[in-house]
Coordinates of C-alpha atoms in Angstrom, one line a residue:
M1 CA 5.1 -38.6 31.8
A2 CA 5.0 -38.5 28.0
R3 CA 1.2 -39.2 28.1
G4 CA 0.7 -36.4 30.6
F5 CA 2.7 -34.0 28.4
R6 CA 0.6 -34.9 25.4
L7 CA -2.6 -34.3 27.3
I8 CA -1.3 -30.8 28.5
F9 CA -0.2 -30.0 24.9
M10 CA -3.5 -31.0 23.4
A11 CA -5.5 -29.2 26.0
S12 CA -3.4 -26.0 25.3
L13 CA -3.9 -26.5 21.6
L14 CA -7.6 -26.8 22.1
L15 CA -7.8 -23.5 24.1
M16 CA -5.7 -21.8 21.4
L17 CA -7.8 -23.0 18.6
L18 CA -11.0 -22.1 20.3
D19 CA -9.7 -18.6 20.9
R20 CA -8.7 -18.2 17.2
C21 CA -12.2 -19.4 16.2
S22 CA -14.1 -16.9 18.4
G23 CA -15.1 -14.9 15.3
S24 CA -15.7 -11.2 15.0
F25 CA -17.0 -9.1 18.0
V26 CA -18.9 -5.9 18.6
G27 CA -17.9 -3.7 21.4
V28 CA -18.9 -0.2 22.6
C29 CA -17.0 3.0 23.1
Y30 CA -17.3 4.5 26.6
G31 CA -16.8 8.2 26.1
R32 CA -17.0 10.5 29.2
N33 CA -17.2 14.0 27.8
A34 CA -20.2 14.8 30.0
D35 CA -21.0 16.0 33.5
D36 CA -24.1 13.9 34.2
L37 CA -22.9 10.3 33.7
P38 CA -23.3 7.4 36.1
T39 CA -20.3 6.4 38.2
P40 CA -17.9 3.9 36.7
D41 CA -19.1 1.2 39.0
K42 CA -22.7 1.7 37.8
V43 CA -21.5 1.7 34.2
A44 CA -19.7 -1.5 34.7
Q45 CA -23.0 -3.0 36.1
L46 CA -24.9 -1.7 33.1
V47 CA -22.4 -3.2 30.7
Q48 CA -22.6 -6.6 32.4
L49 CA -26.5 -6.4 32.6
H50 CA -26.6 -6.1 28.8
K51 CA -23.9 -8.7 28.2
I52 CA -21.5 -6.2 26.5
K53 CA -18.1 -8.0 26.4
Y54 CA -15.8 -5.3 24.9
I55 CA -15.4 -1.7 26.0
R56 CA -13.1 1.0 24.6
I57 CA -12.1 4.0 26.8
Y58 CA -10.0 6.9 25.7
D59 CA -7.5 7.1 28.6
S60 CA -6.4 5.0 31.5
N61 CA -8.6 6.4 34.2
I62 CA -7.9 4.4 37.3
Q63 CA -11.5 4.5 38.6
V64 CA -12.9 3.1 35.3
I65 CA -10.2 0.4 35.0
K66 CA -10.9 -0.7 38.6
A67 CA -14.6 -0.8 38.0
F68 CA -14.2 -3.4 35.3
A69 CA -12.1 -5.7 37.4
N70 CA -13.5 -9.3 37.6
T71 CA -16.3 -8.5 35.2
G72 CA -14.9 -10.5 32.2
V73 CA -15.2 -7.4 30.0
E74 CA -12.2 -6.8 27.8
L75 CA -11.0 -3.3 27.9
M76 CA -9.2 -1.1 25.3
V77 CA -7.4 1.7 27.0
G78 CA -5.8 4.8 25.5
V79 CA -2.8 7.1 25.7
P80 CA -4.2 10.6 24.8
D81 CA -2.5 12.9 22.3
S82 CA -1.4 15.2 25.2
D83 CA 0.9 12.4 26.4
L84 CA 2.5 11.5 23.1
L85 CA 5.5 13.9 23.4
A86 CA 6.4 12.6 26.8
F87 CA 6.0 9.0 25.9
S88 CA 8.0 9.4 22.7
Q89 CA 10.9 11.2 24.3
F90 CA 11.6 8.9 27.3
Q91 CA 11.2 5.2 27.8
S92 CA 10.9 5.8 31.6
N93 CA 7.6 7.7 31.0
A94 CA 6.0 4.7 29.3
D95 CA 7.4 2.4 32.0
T96 CA 6.1 4.6 34.8
W97 CA 2.6 4.8 33.2
L98 CA 2.4 1.1 32.8
K99 CA 3.5 0.5 36.3
N100 CA 1.0 2.9 37.9
S101 CA -2.0 2.8 35.5
I102 CA -2.2 -0.7 34.2
L103 CA -0.2 -3.3 36.2
P104 CA -1.9 -2.8 39.5
Y105 CA -5.3 -3.8 38.0
Y106 CA -4.2 -6.4 35.5
P107 CA -5.2 -9.2 34.9
A108 CA -8.3 -8.7 37.2
T109 CA -9.3 -6.1 34.6
K110 CA -8.8 -7.7 31.2
I111 CA -6.9 -5.1 29.2
T112 CA -6.3 -6.4 25.7
Y113 CA -5.4 -3.2 23.6
I114 CA -3.6 0.1 24.1
T115 CA -4.3 2.8 21.6
V116 CA -1.5 5.4 21.4
G117 CA -2.9 8.7 20.1
M118 CA -6.3 9.2 18.6
E119 CA -6.8 10.4 15.0
V120 CA -3.6 12.5 15.2
T121 CA -3.9 13.7 11.6
E122 CA -7.1 15.5 12.5
A123 CA -5.7 17.2 15.6
P124 CA -5.1 21.0 15.3
N125 CA -1.5 20.6 16.7
N126 CA -0.3 17.6 14.6
A127 CA 1.5 15.2 16.9
S128 CA 1.8 12.4 14.4
A129 CA 5.6 12.6 14.5
F130 CA 5.4 11.4 18.1
V131 CA 3.1 8.5 17.6
V132 CA 5.4 5.7 16.4
P133 CA 8.2 6.4 19.0
A134 CA 5.5 6.5 21.7
M135 CA 4.1 3.2 20.4
K136 CA 7.5 1.6 20.5
N137 CA 8.1 2.8 24.0
V138 CA 4.8 1.4 25.2
L139 CA 5.6 -1.9 23.5
N140 CA 9.0 -2.0 25.2
A141 CA 7.4 -1.4 28.6
L142 CA 5.1 -4.3 27.9
K143 CA 8.0 -6.5 26.9
K144 CA 9.8 -5.8 30.2
V145 CA 6.9 -7.3 32.1
G146 CA 6.1 -10.1 29.6
L147 CA 2.7 -8.7 28.4
H148 CA 3.6 -7.7 24.8
K149 CA 1.8 -10.8 23.4
R150 CA -1.3 -10.4 25.5
I151 CA -1.8 -6.6 25.1
K152 CA -1.6 -5.2 21.5
V153 CA -0.4 -1.7 20.8
S154 CA -1.9 0.4 18.0
S155 CA -3.2 3.9 17.1
T156 CA -6.6 5.1 15.8
H157 CA -7.2 7.0 12.6
S158 CA -10.0 8.8 10.8
L159 CA -10.9 8.1 7.2
G160 CA -9.1 11.3 6.4
V161 CA -5.9 9.3 6.5
L162 CA -6.8 8.3 2.9
S163 CA -6.5 10.5 -0.1
R164 CA -8.9 8.4 -2.0
S165 CA -11.6 6.0 -0.8
F166 CA -13.8 5.5 -3.9
P167 CA -14.0 3.2 -5.6
P168 CA -12.7 1.0 -2.8
S169 CA -10.0 -0.6 -5.0
A170 CA -8.5 2.9 -5.5
G171 CA -8.1 3.4 -1.8
A172 CA -4.8 5.1 -1.1
F173 CA -3.2 6.7 1.9
N174 CA -2.5 10.5 1.9
S175 CA 1.1 10.9 0.8
S176 CA 1.5 13.8 3.2
H177 CA 1.3 11.2 6.1
A178 CA 3.8 8.9 4.6
Y179 CA 6.6 10.0 7.0
F180 CA 4.8 8.4 10.0
L181 CA 2.4 5.9 8.3
K182 CA 5.1 3.8 6.8
P183 CA 7.0 3.1 10.1
M184 CA 3.6 2.7 11.8
L185 CA 2.5 0.1 9.3
E186 CA 5.9 -1.7 9.7
F187 CA 5.3 -1.7 13.5
L188 CA 1.8 -3.1 13.1
A189 CA 2.9 -5.9 10.7
E190 CA 5.8 -6.9 12.9
N191 CA 3.7 -7.1 16.0
Q192 CA 0.6 -8.5 14.5
S193 CA -1.5 -5.5 15.6
P194 CA -4.5 -4.2 13.8
F195 CA -4.9 -1.0 11.8
M196 CA -7.5 0.9 13.7
I197 CA -10.0 3.1 11.8
D198 CA -13.0 5.2 12.8
L199 CA -15.7 5.0 10.1
Y200 CA -18.9 7.1 9.9
P201 CA -21.2 6.6 6.9
Y202 CA -23.5 9.0 8.7
Y203 CA -21.2 11.9 7.8
A204 CA -20.8 10.8 4.2
Y205 CA -24.6 10.9 3.8
R206 CA -25.2 14.1 5.8
D207 CA -22.6 16.0 3.8
S208 CA -23.5 14.6 0.4
P209 CA -27.1 13.4 0.4
K210 CA -27.4 13.7 -3.4
K211 CA -24.4 11.4 -4.0
V212 CA -25.0 8.9 -1.2
S213 CA -28.4 7.3 -0.6
L214 CA -29.7 6.9 3.0
D215 CA -30.4 3.2 2.4
Y216 CA -26.8 2.6 1.2
A217 CA -25.5 4.2 4.4
L218 CA -27.9 2.3 6.6
F219 CA -27.2 -1.2 5.2
E220 CA -30.7 -1.2 3.7
S221 CA -30.0 -0.7 0.0
S222 CA -31.5 -3.2 -2.5
S223 CA -29.2 -2.1 -5.2
E224 CA -25.5 -2.6 -5.6
V225 CA -22.6 -0.3 -6.3
I226 CA -20.0 -1.9 -8.6
D227 CA -16.3 -1.2 -8.2
P228 CA -15.3 -0.8 -11.9
N229 CA -11.7 -2.0 -11.3
T230 CA -12.5 -5.2 -9.5
G231 CA -16.2 -6.0 -10.3
L232 CA -16.9 -6.3 -6.6
L233 CA -20.5 -5.4 -5.6
Y234 CA -21.2 -3.2 -2.6
T235 CA -24.6 -2.9 -0.9
N236 CA -23.5 -0.6 1.9
M237 CA -21.0 2.2 2.5
F238 CA -19.4 0.6 5.6
D239 CA -18.0 -2.3 3.6
A240 CA -16.8 0.1 0.9
Q241 CA -14.9 2.2 3.5
V242 CA -13.4 -0.9 5.2
D243 CA -12.2 -2.2 1.8
A244 CA -10.7 1.2 0.9
I245 CA -8.5 0.7 3.9
Y246 CA -7.6 -2.8 2.9
F247 CA -6.7 -1.8 -0.7
A248 CA -4.6 1.1 0.6
L249 CA -2.7 -1.4 2.8
M250 CA -2.3 -3.8 -0.1
A251 CA -1.0 -1.0 -2.3
L252 CA 1.9 -0.5 0.1
N253 CA 2.3 -4.3 0.3
F254 CA 1.0 -4.6 3.9
R255 CA -1.2 -7.6 3.2
T256 CA -1.1 -9.3 6.6
I257 CA -2.4 -6.3 8.7
K258 CA -6.0 -6.7 9.8
V259 CA -8.4 -3.8 10.1
M260 CA -10.3 -3.0 13.3
V261 CA -13.1 -0.4 13.3
T262 CA -12.7 1.4 16.6
E263 CA -15.6 3.8 16.1
T264 CA -18.7 3.8 14.1
G265 CA -22.4 4.5 14.8
W266 CA -25.3 6.8 14.1
P267 CA -26.7 9.7 16.1
S268 CA -30.3 9.6 17.3
K269 CA -30.9 13.4 17.3
G270 CA -29.5 16.3 15.4
S271 CA -30.0 20.0 14.4
P272 CA -32.8 20.9 12.1
K273 CA -30.5 20.4 9.1
E274 CA -29.5 16.9 10.3
T275 CA -32.7 15.2 9.3
A276 CA -31.2 11.7 9.2
A277 CA -30.2 11.8 12.9
T278 CA -33.2 10.0 14.3
P279 CA -33.7 7.1 16.7
D280 CA -35.1 4.9 13.9
N281 CA -32.1 5.5 11.7
A282 CA -29.7 5.0 14.6
Q283 CA -31.4 1.7 15.5
T284 CA -31.4 0.5 11.9
Y285 CA -27.7 1.3 11.3
N286 CA -26.5 -0.3 14.5
T287 CA -28.8 -3.3 14.3
N288 CA -27.7 -4.1 10.7
L289 CA -24.1 -3.4 11.6
I290 CA -24.2 -5.9 14.5
R291 CA -25.7 -8.6 12.3
H292 CA -23.2 -7.9 9.6
V293 CA -20.3 -8.3 12.0
I294 CA -21.5 -11.1 14.1
N295 CA -22.4 -13.3 11.1
N296 CA -18.7 -13.0 10.0
T297 CA -19.8 -11.8 6.6
G298 CA -16.6 -10.0 6.0
T299 CA -16.5 -7.5 3.0
P300 CA -16.6 -8.0 -0.7
A301 CA -12.7 -7.8 -0.8
K302 CA -12.3 -9.9 2.3
P303 CA -15.2 -12.3 2.5
G304 CA -15.4 -14.1 5.8
E305 CA -12.5 -12.1 7.2
E306 CA -12.8 -11.4 10.9
L307 CA -13.7 -7.7 11.5
D308 CA -14.0 -6.4 15.1
V309 CA -16.0 -3.3 15.6
F310 CA -16.8 -0.7 18.4
I311 CA -20.0 1.2 18.3
F312 CA -19.8 4.8 19.4
S313 CA -21.0 5.4 22.0
L314 CA -22.3 4.1 25.3
F315 CA -23.9 7.4 26.5
N316 CA -25.0 10.7 25.1
E317 CA -22.3 13.2 26.0
N318 CA -23.6 16.7 26.9
R319 CA -20.2 18.5 26.8
K320 CA -19.2 17.6 23.3
P321 CA -18.9 20.6 21.1
G322 CA -20.4 21.1 17.6
L323 CA -23.8 20.4 16.1
E324 CA -26.6 18.8 18.1
S325 CA -25.8 15.4 16.8
E326 CA -22.4 15.4 18.4
R327 CA -24.1 15.0 21.8
N328 CA -26.5 12.3 20.8
W329 CA -24.5 9.3 19.7
G330 CA -25.3 7.3 22.8
L331 CA -27.1 3.9 23.2
Y332 CA -28.1 5.1 26.7
Y333 CA -29.2 8.3 28.4
P334 CA -27.2 9.3 31.5
D335 CA -30.0 7.8 33.6
E336 CA -29.1 4.4 32.1
T337 CA -32.4 4.0 30.1
S338 CA -31.9 3.0 26.5
V339 CA -32.3 5.6 23.7
Y340 CA -33.7 2.9 21.5
N341 CA -33.9 -0.9 21.5
L342 CA -30.9 -2.7 20.0
D343 CA -30.5 -6.4 19.1
F344 CA -27.0 -6.5 20.5
T345 CA -26.4 -10.2 19.8
G346 CA -27.1 -9.8 16.2
K347 CA -29.1 -13.1 16.2
G348 CA -31.4 -13.1 19.1
A349 CA -33.7 -11.2 21.4
V350 CA -33.4 -7.4 21.9
D351 CA -30.9 -6.9 24.6
M352 CA -30.3 -3.2 25.0
T353 CA -33.2 -2.4 27.3
T354 CA -33.4 -1.7 31.0
E355 CA -35.1 -4.0 33.4
A356 CA -37.7 -1.3 34.0
N357 CA -38.8 -1.5 30.4
I358 CA -39.4 -5.3 30.5
T359 CA -42.9 -6.4 30.9
R360 CA -43.9 -10.0 31.6
S361 CA -46.9 -11.8 30.3
N362 CA -49.4 -13.8 32.4
G363 CA -48.8 -17.0 30.3
T364 CA -51.6 -16.3 27.7
S365 CA -49.3 -14.9 25.0
W366 CA -47.0 -16.6 22.5
C367 CA -44.2 -15.4 20.3
I368 CA -44.2 -16.1 16.6
A369 CA -42.2 -14.8 13.6
S370 CA -43.3 -11.9 11.5
S371 CA -44.3 -12.8 8.0
K372 CA -42.7 -9.4 6.9
A373 CA -39.2 -10.5 8.1
S374 CA -36.6 -11.2 5.5
Q375 CA -35.4 -14.8 4.9
I376 CA -31.9 -13.9 6.0
D377 CA -33.1 -12.4 9.2
L378 CA -35.3 -15.4 10.0
Q379 CA -32.4 -17.8 9.1
N380 CA -30.1 -16.0 11.5
A381 CA -32.7 -16.0 14.2
I382 CA -33.3 -19.8 13.9
D383 CA -29.6 -20.4 13.9
W384 CA -29.2 -18.5 17.1
A385 CA -32.3 -19.9 18.9
C386 CA -31.4 -23.5 18.0
G387 CA -27.8 -23.0 18.9
P388 CA -26.7 -20.5 21.6
G389 CA -30.3 -19.9 22.6
N390 CA -30.6 -23.5 23.8
V391 CA -34.0 -24.2 22.1
D392 CA -34.7 -27.9 21.4
C393 CA -35.5 -27.7 17.7
T394 CA -36.2 -31.5 17.2
A395 CA -39.9 -30.8 16.5
I396 CA -39.1 -29.0 13.2
Q397 CA -36.9 -31.8 11.8
P398 CA -38.3 -34.0 8.9
S399 CA -41.0 -36.4 10.0
Q400 CA -41.5 -34.6 13.3
P401 CA -44.9 -33.0 14.2
C402 CA -43.9 -29.5 13.3
F403 CA -41.9 -29.9 10.2
E404 CA -44.8 -29.0 7.9
P405 CA -45.2 -26.5 6.5
D406 CA -41.6 -26.5 5.6
N407 CA -40.7 -22.8 5.5
L408 CA -38.6 -20.4 7.5
V409 CA -41.6 -18.5 9.0
S410 CA -43.0 -21.7 10.4
H411 CA -39.8 -23.0 11.9
A412 CA -38.8 -19.6 13.2
S413 CA -42.2 -19.3 14.9
Y414 CA -41.6 -22.5 16.8
A415 CA -38.0 -21.5 17.8
F416 CA -39.1 -18.0 18.8
N417 CA -41.9 -19.2 21.0
S418 CA -39.8 -21.8 22.7
Y419 CA -37.2 -19.3 23.6
Y420 CA -39.8 -16.8 24.6
Q421 CA -41.5 -19.2 27.1
Q422 CA -38.2 -20.5 28.4
N423 CA -37.0 -17.0 29.2
G424 CA -39.9 -15.7 31.2
A425 CA -42.3 -14.7 28.4
S426 CA -40.9 -11.2 28.6
D427 CA -41.1 -8.6 25.8
V428 CA -37.3 -8.6 25.4
A429 CA -37.4 -12.4 24.8
C430 CA -39.7 -11.9 21.8
G431 CA -37.5 -9.3 20.1
F432 CA -35.3 -11.2 17.7
G433 CA -34.1 -8.0 16.1
G434 CA -37.7 -6.9 15.3
T435 CA -38.7 -10.2 13.7
G436 CA -40.6 -11.6 16.7
V437 CA -44.3 -10.8 17.2
K438 CA -46.4 -11.4 20.4
V439 CA -49.9 -12.9 19.9
D440 CA -52.6 -13.8 22.3
K441 CA -54.1 -16.7 20.2
D442 CA -52.6 -20.1 20.8
P443 CA -50.8 -21.0 17.5
S444 CA -50.8 -24.7 18.2
Y445 CA -52.2 -26.9 15.4
D446 CA -52.7 -30.6 14.7
N447 CA -50.0 -32.4 16.8
C448 CA -47.9 -29.3 17.3
I449 CA -48.6 -28.0 20.8
Y450 CA -46.9 -24.7 21.5
M451 CA -45.1 -24.3 24.8
R452 CA -46.9 -22.2 27.4
A453 CA -45.3 -20.4 30.3
G454 CA -44.5 -22.9 33.0
S455 CA -44.4 -25.9 30.7
N456 CA -41.1 -27.8 30.2
K457 CA -41.3 -28.8 26.6
T458 CA -43.0 -27.9 23.3
M459 CA -43.9 -29.9 20.3
A460 CA -44.8 -27.0 18.0
S461 CA -43.4 -24.8 15.2
N462 CA -46.0 -23.0 13.2
T463 CA -49.1 -20.9 13.2
T464 CA -51.7 -21.3 10.5
A465 CA -52.6 -17.6 10.9
I466 CA -49.3 -16.6 9.3
S467 CA -49.2 -16.3 5.5
S468 CA -45.7 -17.0 4.2
T469 CA -43.8 -17.9 1.2
S470 CA -42.4 -21.4 0.8
S471 CA -38.6 -21.8 1.5
S472 CA -36.4 -24.4 0.1
S473 CA -34.2 -24.3 3.2
S474 CA -34.1 -27.6 4.9
P475 CA -34.1 -27.8 8.8
Q476 CA -30.7 -29.4 8.5
R477 CA -29.3 -26.3 7.0
E478 CA -31.3 -24.1 9.4
I479 CA -29.5 -25.4 12.5
T480 CA -26.0 -24.8 11.3
S481 CA -24.6 -22.0 13.5
W482 CA -22.5 -24.2 15.8
G483 CA -19.3 -22.9 14.0
P484 CA -15.8 -24.4 13.8
S485 CA -15.3 -24.4 17.5
F486 CA -17.8 -27.3 18.0
L487 CA -15.9 -29.4 15.4
L488 CA -12.6 -28.6 17.0
V489 CA -13.9 -29.6 20.5
T490 CA -15.2 -32.9 19.0
I491 CA -11.9 -33.8 17.2
L492 CA -9.6 -32.8 20.1
F493 CA -11.8 -34.6 22.6
L494 CA -11.3 -37.8 20.5
V495 CA -7.6 -37.2 20.3
L496 CA -7.4 -36.5 24.1
S497 CA -9.4 -39.7 24.8
R498 CA -7.1 -41.7 22.6
A499 CA -4.0 -40.2 24.2
G500 CA -5.3 -41.1 27.6
A501 CA -6.2 -44.6 26.7

């Protein structure tokens, strides 16, 4: 009996640790302010097709919630501002809403967050006084059915909740919001819920192009902005804005609250004056954002800190008011074709394309690494291909046929082609965030024989046609993206084996 209990305990511990080591994630906001969108069922299929695991909606629409049942997609649902007064005044309103809108579809639909109110300080009829009482009533409703630890309650904010955001270390909340912010922060800290913020470097650049460089807003800056108070170096505006929130929290002694970015993105089209709203800039911002998040880079003030992010938005929404850009934040057009290609994994092949856009080769093409790709991008791509991508990277280890020349372009070319051939030799399988290049000349050399379509194994890694700079990175360091979960599995497997002996 004791041995069985130990086994159950250790198995539970394993699952808990694996969950805690899952790392940062990137989700997508599913706004529906349009009259030409696909049905929720079709949207759920689209989301699954492109392996999007996290979706945020702005209400609790039953058809949408039902559509995501048994998909494995985690859903963030919302209580709109129009319901705050009712939810704050009577506990029964929150109880009834939970009973009718959430419980019938849970856990088939994996609802993990409830946002109560949306950027209330920006609303014309300020409902901020109702937010915290409404949050408490929603939490109480969850407690009554035992779901308060599985579904977190919070509220979203715009960056306007701060009175100062630069330099990041001077980040401070607007004192005019103190009457509701302090009890909200106490609620978040007590219930281990994140502070949710919507961040848009695009607007900072659009409104102040002489003060903010486009490269800095797009994660493309080669220079650094120094915080004079801390000496921390910032290469992009997104990190600076996130850290401004963290410093504002620390200034009020709320050091345990994590930040979650519930909206960010870049528009692909705008009015004549919105020259930065282009598909290329949108692709650049979101691609760099995803890599930044998936790599668990953290921020200068919180290096390695988990940071979950939602990209706005799934579709272009034709009924949104305002400038042209407001209707063009989508990753997809309403007909479900992609606005631009996006490396949604952050480490591997381009994923945000429709099946109609995928062309397949006849077996006479290969995929190699671009000599123009950065060392960091190549390293990330190798980590992904040789880990989650399931490529056998033995051939690029020391003393193996494809180890020489020992540089990232060579080794990435081997990994890229293996993944490309193993996954149907499609265009999408040679994306790798723009670092993969298709060629029609066999890059095999010496004893390195590159995999062709239909073959089961490759012994290759490089092409002599690529000119590249030498890298000091060793293959042992290249294939390191297994993460802490693999180590935990190994340790706990040994413990379980010993317990069962």
